[in-house]
């Protein structure tokens, strides 16, 4: 289910009532789990988020995240533990064991076939059709997959262990497992963020101002301070590098966007002599060459003034308006070329590094940054059309959440079928602009709404 990238619809902090309901659902779904284990799995005060997403096949899935790690996911009102949870509670589900090479097949989207089962001396666990199961590898007790039994244990044995045994829903290292590293202030010597900020201010690395009671803001940073200039990100250990090498995201490179022109039906006669048909895509320089060659080949260059081109019936039909048909007999070269480009259909080509060019009709929509009012007159920043430039809205939302220190959500963009929009709490146009222009290096002409950033000295 998570073998391919999914689309996040929303990511919100769980409410107290929903947290209590989730505990009740866990107790009902997994009767062997004790009260203490339920409290450990669904903590009372630690961060807990609900992520609603669409899997690549269109399934609507709800994922529960604790401390940035997926602990449970819900599909069609059924609750399933993740492999991350099963590492802490390995006896939560009946366990079937297979050989290590099978993991690659399961991670690729295959189900567990019965011939791949390793039957322990005590025999297979007793399950009924539809029961949840965990899958482990020989020599390792930690589960690597979660699935549903396709048949009962008795039916498995009757079949001679042939056919499909477990329908796999989630595996170790699929897209549900979060990648990268996280820094937890609670595991540092400071324990609290306020103490860390106070210490950094004492060393004159930053300046902190208390905006309101309990709300502190970093108002200045000394980027030349030795504590910053000497900081080096520690390299991963060789083992960690090996694990992550195959799944690490490639760095973003902005696409090369080129305006094109498409030949409509009413201008086919003008372009067919140059070998172009209806629907052909040309660059502006190619259009210029076609017009020049047509004029010279048909002896249309004015003999008295070579800066003008005489208009034959084909040029008249393609270039002139109806009220000009008998009034305009010739045009300057630049006017002729300009009129021709205006009559052609706009199009564009997008080329991402290492990929085939993408050509579409129309004009490419710029990334649109707008401000909107929400409940209690709170401002939010909305960013649309990221996908056209090869940007994943969920990744952009995650980055902006950290940069702006504000909540972000990803939801379907109104009036579109497959496009998503990112919403950030507050006026964050400045942060969005810096990310798009400086880090992603997108041309300013492809971004609209940058002027909505708050002016210096004004409230956001």
Short mmCIF file of C-alpha atoms in Angstrom, two decimals:
data_model
loop_
_atom_site.label_atom_id
_atom_site.label_comp_id
_atom_site.label_asym_id
_atom_site.label_seq_id
_atom_site.Cartn_x
_atom_site.Cartn_y
_atom_site.Cartn_z
CA UNK A 1 0.00 0.00 0.00
CA UNK A 2 2.88 2.37 0.75
CA UNK A 3 5.34 1.04 -1.83
CA UNK A 4 4.96 4.29 -3.78
CA UNK A 5 4.78 7.92 -2.69
CA UNK A 6 1.44 9.01 -1.27
CA UNK A 7 -0.36 12.37 -1.24
CA UNK A 8 -0.90 14.06 2.14
CA UNK A 9 -4.28 15.76 2.54
CA UNK A 10 -3.80 17.19 6.03
CA UNK A 11 -1.56 17.00 9.10
CA UNK A 12 -3.06 18.22 12.36
CA UNK A 13 -2.41 17.81 16.07
CA UNK A 14 -4.81 15.42 17.76
CA UNK A 15 -7.44 16.74 20.16
CA UNK A 16 -7.83 15.45 23.69
CA UNK A 17 -11.16 13.76 22.90
CA UNK A 18 -9.69 12.09 19.80
CA UNK A 19 -6.73 10.89 21.85
CA UNK A 20 -9.09 9.18 24.31
CA UNK A 21 -11.08 7.66 21.45
CA UNK A 22 -7.88 6.35 19.87
CA UNK A 23 -6.97 4.61 23.13
CA UNK A 24 -10.38 2.96 23.21
CA UNK A 25 -10.02 1.87 19.56
CA UNK A 26 -6.57 0.38 20.28
CA UNK A 27 -7.96 -1.56 23.25
CA UNK A 28 -10.82 -2.90 21.12
CA UNK A 29 -8.61 -3.80 18.14
CA UNK A 30 -5.89 -5.51 20.19
CA UNK A 31 -7.50 -7.21 23.21
CA UNK A 32 -4.19 -8.76 24.46
CA UNK A 33 -2.63 -5.32 25.02
CA UNK A 34 -2.62 -4.09 28.62
CA UNK A 35 -3.65 -0.68 29.95
CA UNK A 36 -0.04 0.35 30.57
CA UNK A 37 0.91 -0.65 27.03
CA UNK A 38 -1.98 1.38 25.60
CA UNK A 39 -0.77 4.43 27.54
CA UNK A 40 2.75 3.83 26.24
CA UNK A 41 1.56 3.50 22.65
CA UNK A 42 -0.82 6.49 22.83
CA UNK A 43 0.89 8.85 25.33
CA UNK A 44 -1.14 11.37 27.28
CA UNK A 45 0.95 14.51 26.81
CA UNK A 46 3.52 13.89 24.09
CA UNK A 47 3.04 15.21 20.55
CA UNK A 48 0.52 13.17 18.56
CA UNK A 49 -0.62 14.05 15.04
CA UNK A 50 -3.29 12.79 12.66
CA UNK A 51 -2.14 12.62 9.03
CA UNK A 52 -4.80 12.02 6.39
CA UNK A 53 -3.39 10.85 3.06
CA UNK A 54 -4.22 9.16 -0.21
CA UNK A 55 -2.15 6.11 -1.15
CA UNK A 56 -0.95 5.80 -4.76
CA UNK A 57 -3.96 3.60 -5.59
CA UNK A 58 -6.38 6.17 -4.20
CA UNK A 59 -7.09 4.55 -0.81
CA UNK A 60 -7.90 7.09 1.93
CA UNK A 61 -5.67 6.31 4.92
CA UNK A 62 -5.38 7.94 8.35
CA UNK A 63 -1.95 7.71 9.99
CA UNK A 64 -1.27 8.46 13.66
CA UNK A 65 2.18 9.95 14.32
CA UNK A 66 3.85 10.08 17.74
CA UNK A 67 7.06 12.07 18.04
CA UNK A 68 7.38 12.13 14.25
CA UNK A 69 7.08 8.33 13.94
CA UNK A 70 4.07 6.47 12.48
CA UNK A 71 2.54 4.25 15.15
CA UNK A 72 -0.83 3.26 13.69
CA UNK A 73 -2.75 3.59 10.44
CA UNK A 74 -6.46 3.26 9.77
CA UNK A 75 -7.96 1.92 6.53
CA UNK A 76 -11.70 1.44 6.00
CA UNK A 77 -12.29 1.82 9.77
CA UNK A 78 -9.77 -0.94 10.57
CA UNK A 79 -6.78 -0.09 12.78
CA UNK A 80 -3.32 -1.51 11.98
CA UNK A 81 0.00 -1.18 13.84
CA UNK A 82 3.10 -0.08 11.95
CA UNK A 83 6.36 -2.04 11.98
CA UNK A 84 7.72 0.76 14.20
CA UNK A 85 5.08 -0.09 16.81
CA UNK A 86 5.65 -3.83 16.44
CA UNK A 87 9.32 -3.36 17.32
CA UNK A 88 8.16 -2.17 20.75
CA UNK A 89 5.29 -4.69 20.94
CA UNK A 90 6.56 -7.74 18.97
CA UNK A 91 3.88 -10.06 20.42
CA UNK A 92 0.96 -7.81 19.49
CA UNK A 93 0.02 -9.91 16.43
CA UNK A 94 0.42 -13.57 15.35
CA UNK A 95 3.83 -13.94 13.70
CA UNK A 96 4.73 -15.70 10.46
CA UNK A 97 8.39 -16.14 9.53
CA UNK A 98 10.04 -16.09 6.10
CA UNK A 99 13.55 -16.01 4.61
CA UNK A 100 15.59 -12.75 4.47
CA UNK A 101 15.67 -12.54 0.61
CA UNK A 102 11.85 -12.38 0.64
CA UNK A 103 11.94 -8.90 2.24
CA UNK A 104 12.96 -7.32 -1.09
CA UNK A 105 9.89 -8.87 -2.76
CA UNK A 106 7.55 -7.72 0.01
CA UNK A 107 8.99 -4.19 -0.06
CA UNK A 108 8.36 -4.12 -3.81
CA UNK A 109 4.64 -4.70 -3.29
CA UNK A 110 4.37 -8.52 -3.34
CA UNK A 111 2.23 -10.53 -0.93
CA UNK A 112 3.70 -13.33 1.18
CA UNK A 113 3.29 -16.65 -0.64
CA UNK A 114 2.87 -19.81 1.43
CA UNK A 115 5.88 -21.63 -0.08
CA UNK A 116 8.04 -18.87 1.43
CA UNK A 117 6.90 -19.60 5.01
CA UNK A 118 9.30 -21.10 7.52
CA UNK A 119 7.34 -23.52 9.73
CA UNK A 120 8.68 -23.49 13.32
CA UNK A 121 8.84 -26.70 15.43
CA UNK A 122 5.72 -25.59 17.32
CA UNK A 123 3.83 -25.17 14.04
CA UNK A 124 2.21 -22.14 12.43
CA UNK A 125 0.25 -19.65 14.57
CA UNK A 126 -3.50 -20.17 14.58
CA UNK A 127 -5.31 -17.46 12.58
CA UNK A 128 -8.61 -17.07 10.78
CA UNK A 129 -9.12 -15.52 7.37
CA UNK A 130 -8.93 -11.71 7.71
CA UNK A 131 -6.85 -11.72 10.93
CA UNK A 132 -3.99 -9.26 11.27
CA UNK A 133 -0.51 -10.82 11.07
CA UNK A 134 3.09 -9.74 11.49
CA UNK A 135 5.96 -11.06 9.36
CA UNK A 136 9.50 -11.60 10.62
CA UNK A 137 12.71 -12.90 9.05
CA UNK A 138 14.66 -15.98 10.12
CA UNK A 139 17.11 -15.02 12.86
CA UNK A 140 15.43 -11.67 13.64
CA UNK A 141 12.51 -11.24 16.04
CA UNK A 142 11.70 -7.69 14.88
CA UNK A 143 8.67 -7.67 12.52
CA UNK A 144 9.32 -6.29 9.01
CA UNK A 145 5.78 -6.29 7.60
CA UNK A 146 2.10 -6.10 8.55
CA UNK A 147 -0.62 -7.88 6.62
CA UNK A 148 -3.94 -9.72 6.63
CA UNK A 149 -4.31 -13.51 6.43
CA UNK A 150 -5.85 -14.57 3.12
CA UNK A 151 -6.89 -17.94 4.58
CA UNK A 152 -7.04 -19.65 7.95
CA UNK A 153 -4.16 -21.72 9.30
CA UNK A 154 -6.14 -24.90 8.66
CA UNK A 155 -6.68 -23.90 5.01
CA UNK A 156 -2.97 -23.11 4.65
CA UNK A 157 -2.05 -26.59 5.79
CA UNK A 158 -4.77 -28.21 3.67
CA UNK A 159 -3.40 -26.45 0.58
CA UNK A 160 0.02 -27.96 1.20
CA UNK A 161 1.39 -24.44 1.83
CA UNK A 162 0.74 -23.36 -1.75
CA UNK A 163 -0.73 -20.09 -2.97
CA UNK A 164 -1.06 -16.66 -1.37
CA UNK A 165 -0.92 -16.62 2.42
CA UNK A 166 -0.80 -13.01 3.66
CA UNK A 167 -1.87 -9.83 1.89
CA UNK A 168 0.85 -7.32 2.82
CA UNK A 169 -0.22 -3.75 3.66
CA UNK A 170 2.94 -2.16 5.05
CA UNK A 171 6.64 -3.09 5.17
CA UNK A 172 9.87 -1.88 6.69
CA UNK A 173 11.47 0.89 4.56
CA UNK A 174 8.32 1.69 2.54
CA UNK A 175 7.15 5.31 2.18
CA UNK A 176 5.31 5.24 5.52
CA UNK A 177 8.64 5.02 7.42
CA UNK A 178 9.99 8.62 7.84
CA UNK A 179 13.55 9.23 6.64
CA UNK A 180 16.31 11.54 7.89
CA UNK A 181 17.22 12.64 11.41
CA UNK A 182 15.47 14.57 14.14
CA UNK A 183 16.83 16.60 17.06
CA UNK A 184 14.95 16.20 20.33
CA UNK A 185 15.59 19.05 22.79
CA UNK A 186 14.29 16.82 25.61
CA UNK A 187 17.22 14.46 25.06
CA UNK A 188 19.78 17.27 25.32
CA UNK A 189 21.36 18.72 28.45
CA UNK A 190 19.04 21.77 28.20
CA UNK A 191 15.81 19.71 28.35
CA UNK A 192 13.76 22.83 27.47
CA UNK A 193 13.97 25.16 24.46
CA UNK A 194 13.75 28.25 26.69
CA UNK A 195 16.93 27.23 28.55
CA UNK A 196 18.76 26.64 25.28
CA UNK A 197 17.73 30.07 23.94
CA UNK A 198 18.75 31.74 27.22
CA UNK A 199 22.19 30.09 27.07
CA UNK A 200 22.72 31.10 23.41
CA UNK A 201 21.76 34.69 24.30
CA UNK A 202 24.28 34.73 27.15
CA UNK A 203 26.97 33.72 24.66
CA UNK A 204 25.76 36.53 22.36
CA UNK A 205 24.91 34.13 19.53
CA UNK A 206 21.29 35.36 19.36
CA UNK A 207 19.02 38.02 20.79
CA UNK A 208 15.69 36.88 22.24
CA UNK A 209 12.67 39.05 22.94
CA UNK A 210 9.59 38.03 24.89
CA UNK A 211 6.62 39.06 22.74
CA UNK A 212 4.07 38.05 25.34
CA UNK A 213 4.06 35.95 28.47
CA UNK A 214 5.64 32.61 27.64
CA UNK A 215 6.17 33.51 23.96
CA UNK A 216 9.77 34.22 22.99
CA UNK A 217 11.07 35.20 19.57
CA UNK A 218 14.59 35.25 18.10
CA UNK A 219 15.01 38.83 16.84
CA UNK A 220 18.69 38.75 15.79
CA UNK A 221 21.41 36.20 14.99
CA UNK A 222 25.18 36.79 14.89
CA UNK A 223 25.97 34.67 11.84
CA UNK A 224 29.70 35.40 12.26
CA UNK A 225 29.81 34.08 15.80
CA UNK A 226 32.41 31.27 16.21
CA UNK A 227 29.71 28.94 17.56
CA UNK A 228 27.98 29.19 14.17
CA UNK A 229 30.93 29.44 11.77
CA UNK A 230 32.65 26.44 13.37
CA UNK A 231 29.55 24.24 13.28
CA UNK A 232 29.87 21.18 11.04
CA UNK A 233 27.06 18.69 10.46
CA UNK A 234 28.36 15.30 11.65
CA UNK A 235 28.58 12.64 8.97
CA UNK A 236 26.45 9.55 9.20
CA UNK A 237 28.09 6.30 10.15
CA UNK A 238 28.90 3.94 7.22
CA UNK A 239 26.06 1.65 8.29
CA UNK A 240 23.49 4.47 8.21
CA UNK A 241 24.77 5.67 4.84
CA UNK A 242 24.34 2.20 3.38
CA UNK A 243 20.77 1.92 4.65
CA UNK A 244 19.69 5.32 3.35
CA UNK A 245 21.65 5.48 0.08
CA UNK A 246 18.97 3.86 -2.05
CA UNK A 247 16.08 5.95 -0.75
CA UNK A 248 17.64 9.39 -0.24
CA UNK A 249 15.84 12.10 -2.18
CA UNK A 250 17.78 13.80 -4.93
CA UNK A 251 18.52 17.53 -4.42
CA UNK A 252 16.02 19.82 -6.12
CA UNK A 253 17.05 21.52 -9.33
CA UNK A 254 14.69 24.06 -10.91
CA UNK A 255 13.26 23.08 -14.31
CA UNK A 256 14.18 24.86 -17.51
CA UNK A 257 10.99 26.49 -18.83
CA UNK A 258 10.82 27.57 -22.46
CA UNK A 259 7.86 29.37 -24.12
CA UNK A 260 6.60 27.70 -27.29
CA UNK A 261 3.97 28.36 -29.94
CA UNK A 262 1.48 25.85 -31.34
CA UNK A 263 0.20 26.00 -34.95
CA UNK A 264 -3.63 26.25 -35.01
CA UNK A 265 -5.78 24.95 -37.88
CA UNK A 266 -6.36 28.40 -39.44
CA UNK A 267 -2.60 28.96 -39.87
CA UNK A 268 -1.64 25.56 -41.27
CA UNK A 269 -1.24 26.83 -44.86
CA UNK A 270 1.40 29.34 -43.76
CA UNK A 271 3.52 26.71 -41.99
CA UNK A 272 3.04 23.60 -44.11
CA UNK A 273 5.64 24.68 -46.68
CA UNK A 274 8.24 24.44 -43.91
CA UNK A 275 7.10 20.93 -42.97
CA UNK A 276 5.01 21.90 -39.93
CA UNK A 277 1.49 20.55 -39.40
CA UNK A 278 -1.46 21.55 -37.26
CA UNK A 279 -0.48 21.15 -33.61
CA UNK A 280 3.27 21.52 -34.23
CA UNK A 281 5.25 23.23 -31.46
CA UNK A 282 7.85 25.86 -32.37
CA UNK A 283 10.14 28.31 -30.61
CA UNK A 284 9.92 32.04 -31.43
CA UNK A 285 13.15 31.81 -33.47
CA UNK A 286 11.70 28.94 -35.52
CA UNK A 287 8.53 30.95 -36.21
CA UNK A 288 10.69 33.85 -37.39
CA UNK A 289 12.60 31.53 -39.76
CA UNK A 290 9.35 30.12 -41.19
CA UNK A 291 7.98 33.63 -41.94
CA UNK A 292 11.23 34.85 -43.50
CA UNK A 293 11.55 31.76 -45.70
CA UNK A 294 7.90 31.99 -46.77
CA UNK A 295 8.21 35.66 -47.74
CA UNK A 296 11.42 35.12 -49.71
CA UNK A 297 10.24 31.93 -51.41
CA UNK A 298 7.00 33.59 -52.58
CA UNK A 299 8.79 36.84 -53.59
CA UNK A 300 6.85 38.95 -51.07
CA UNK A 301 9.69 41.26 -49.98
CA UNK A 302 8.84 44.76 -51.21
CA UNK A 303 11.26 45.69 -54.00
CA UNK A 304 11.04 49.43 -53.21
CA UNK A 305 11.52 49.03 -49.43
CA UNK A 306 12.97 45.74 -48.19
CA UNK A 307 11.79 46.54 -44.65
CA UNK A 308 8.23 45.73 -45.76
CA UNK A 309 6.54 42.46 -46.79
CA UNK A 310 3.66 42.33 -49.26
CA UNK A 311 0.70 40.30 -48.04
CA UNK A 312 -0.58 37.46 -50.24
CA UNK A 313 -3.98 35.80 -49.64
CA UNK A 314 -2.52 33.27 -47.19
CA UNK A 315 -0.83 35.94 -45.07
CA UNK A 316 -3.97 38.06 -45.17
CA UNK A 317 -6.11 35.20 -43.86
CA UNK A 318 -3.61 34.26 -41.15
CA UNK A 319 -2.42 37.68 -39.94
CA UNK A 320 -5.03 40.35 -40.61
CA UNK A 321 -8.32 41.10 -38.90
CA UNK A 322 -11.46 41.01 -41.06
CA UNK A 323 -11.72 44.79 -41.30
CA UNK A 324 -8.11 44.96 -42.54
CA UNK A 325 -8.42 42.43 -45.35
CA UNK A 326 -8.66 45.04 -48.16
CA UNK A 327 -7.06 47.99 -46.39
CA UNK A 328 -3.63 46.60 -45.43
CA UNK A 329 -1.44 45.50 -48.35
CA UNK A 330 1.95 45.20 -46.67
CA UNK A 331 3.51 45.22 -43.20
CA UNK A 332 6.97 45.88 -41.70
CA UNK A 333 8.95 42.76 -40.79
CA UNK A 334 8.67 43.33 -37.03
CA UNK A 335 4.90 43.95 -37.21
CA UNK A 336 4.42 40.85 -39.36
CA UNK A 337 6.36 38.66 -36.91
CA UNK A 338 4.60 40.12 -33.87
CA UNK A 339 1.16 39.56 -35.40
CA UNK A 340 2.08 36.00 -36.33
CA UNK A 341 3.17 35.15 -32.78
CA UNK A 342 -0.05 36.65 -31.40
CA UNK A 343 -2.15 34.45 -33.69
CA UNK A 344 -0.38 31.25 -32.66
CA UNK A 345 -1.53 29.30 -29.59
CA UNK A 346 0.72 29.74 -26.52
CA UNK A 347 2.48 26.66 -25.18
CA UNK A 348 5.49 25.84 -23.03
CA UNK A 349 8.13 23.19 -22.46
CA UNK A 350 9.36 22.12 -19.03
CA UNK A 351 12.61 20.15 -18.71
CA UNK A 352 13.61 18.63 -15.37
CA UNK A 353 17.21 17.39 -15.03
CA UNK A 354 17.54 13.82 -16.26
CA UNK A 355 13.95 13.64 -17.55
CA UNK A 356 12.24 13.86 -20.92
CA UNK A 357 10.83 17.31 -21.83
CA UNK A 358 7.17 17.95 -20.98
CA UNK A 359 5.28 20.05 -23.54
CA UNK A 360 1.83 21.50 -22.80
CA UNK A 361 -0.52 23.98 -24.44
CA UNK A 362 -1.37 27.27 -22.74
CA UNK A 363 0.77 29.35 -20.41
CA UNK A 364 2.41 27.80 -17.35
CA UNK A 365 0.66 28.95 -14.17
CA UNK A 366 3.01 30.73 -11.77
CA UNK A 367 3.37 29.62 -8.18
CA UNK A 368 0.62 31.62 -6.51
CA UNK A 369 1.10 33.03 -3.00
CA UNK A 370 -1.99 34.58 -1.42
CA UNK A 371 -3.17 35.68 2.01
CA UNK A 372 -6.54 34.62 3.40
CA UNK A 373 -8.58 35.19 6.56
CA UNK A 374 -9.61 32.26 8.68
CA UNK A 375 -11.48 31.91 11.98
CA UNK A 376 -11.01 34.76 14.47
CA UNK A 377 -9.61 36.93 11.66
CA UNK A 378 -6.35 35.00 11.67
CA UNK A 379 -4.23 35.37 8.54
CA UNK A 380 -2.90 32.34 6.67
CA UNK A 381 -0.55 32.11 3.71
CA UNK A 382 -1.68 29.83 0.86
CA UNK A 383 0.71 28.52 -1.80
CA UNK A 384 -0.58 26.85 -4.99
CA UNK A 385 0.79 25.37 -8.26
CA UNK A 386 3.96 23.89 -6.74
CA UNK A 387 3.60 20.63 -8.67
CA UNK A 388 4.08 22.35 -12.05
CA UNK A 389 7.64 23.15 -10.98
CA UNK A 390 8.44 19.68 -9.69
CA UNK A 391 7.94 20.57 -6.02
CA UNK A 392 6.19 18.20 -3.61
CA UNK A 393 3.65 20.23 -1.54
CA UNK A 394 4.09 17.94 1.47
CA UNK A 395 7.87 18.43 1.49
CA UNK A 396 7.51 22.19 1.08
CA UNK A 397 4.98 22.27 3.94
CA UNK A 398 7.35 20.33 6.22
CA UNK A 399 10.22 22.75 5.50
CA UNK A 400 8.05 25.84 6.03
CA UNK A 401 6.68 24.43 9.28
CA UNK A 402 10.23 24.39 10.65
CA UNK A 403 11.31 27.72 9.14
CA UNK A 404 8.23 29.66 10.18
CA UNK A 405 7.64 27.80 13.46
CA UNK A 406 3.98 27.72 12.49
CA UNK A 407 1.44 25.01 11.74
CA UNK A 408 1.03 23.94 8.12
CA UNK A 409 -1.57 21.86 6.30
CA UNK A 410 -1.75 20.35 2.81
CA UNK A 411 -5.16 20.09 1.15
CA UNK A 412 -6.70 19.82 -2.34
CA UNK A 413 -6.63 23.15 -4.17
CA UNK A 414 -10.18 24.41 -4.90
CA UNK A 415 -11.26 24.12 -8.52
CA UNK A 416 -8.58 21.55 -9.44
CA UNK A 417 -8.54 17.78 -9.77
CA UNK A 418 -5.06 16.69 -8.71
CA UNK A 419 -3.38 19.85 -7.41
CA UNK A 420 -2.62 20.50 -3.74
CA UNK A 421 -2.15 23.71 -1.80
CA UNK A 422 0.00 24.47 1.24
CA UNK A 423 -1.43 26.63 4.03
CA UNK A 424 0.81 28.21 6.68
CA UNK A 425 -0.46 30.04 9.75
CA UNK A 426 0.27 33.79 9.63
CA UNK A 427 1.76 36.01 6.92
CA UNK A 428 4.75 33.90 5.87
CA UNK A 429 5.21 35.30 2.34
CA UNK A 430 8.76 36.37 3.18
CA UNK A 431 9.76 32.84 4.22
CA UNK A 432 8.03 31.30 1.19
CA UNK A 433 9.76 33.76 -1.14
CA UNK A 434 13.21 33.06 0.33
CA UNK A 435 12.68 29.32 -0.02
CA UNK A 436 11.53 29.52 -3.64
CA UNK A 437 13.95 32.20 -4.86
CA UNK A 438 17.13 31.55 -2.90
CA UNK A 439 17.11 27.83 -2.17
CA UNK A 440 15.04 26.40 -5.03
CA UNK A 441 16.39 29.12 -7.37
CA UNK A 442 13.13 29.55 -9.26
CA UNK A 443 12.92 32.64 -11.51
CA UNK A 444 10.96 35.51 -9.95
CA UNK A 445 8.74 35.77 -13.05
CA UNK A 446 7.24 32.37 -12.20
CA UNK A 447 6.16 33.44 -8.69
CA UNK A 448 3.29 35.83 -8.00
CA UNK A 449 2.28 37.34 -4.66
CA UNK A 450 5.74 38.16 -3.28
CA UNK A 451 4.67 41.77 -2.77
CA UNK A 452 2.27 40.59 -0.01
CA UNK A 453 5.14 40.06 2.44
CA UNK A 454 4.76 42.15 5.62
CA UNK A 455 6.62 45.47 5.58
CA UNK A 456 9.48 45.88 8.09
CA UNK A 457 8.26 47.07 11.46
CA UNK A 458 4.64 46.03 10.83
CA UNK A 459 2.77 43.21 12.50
CA UNK A 460 2.46 40.00 10.51
#
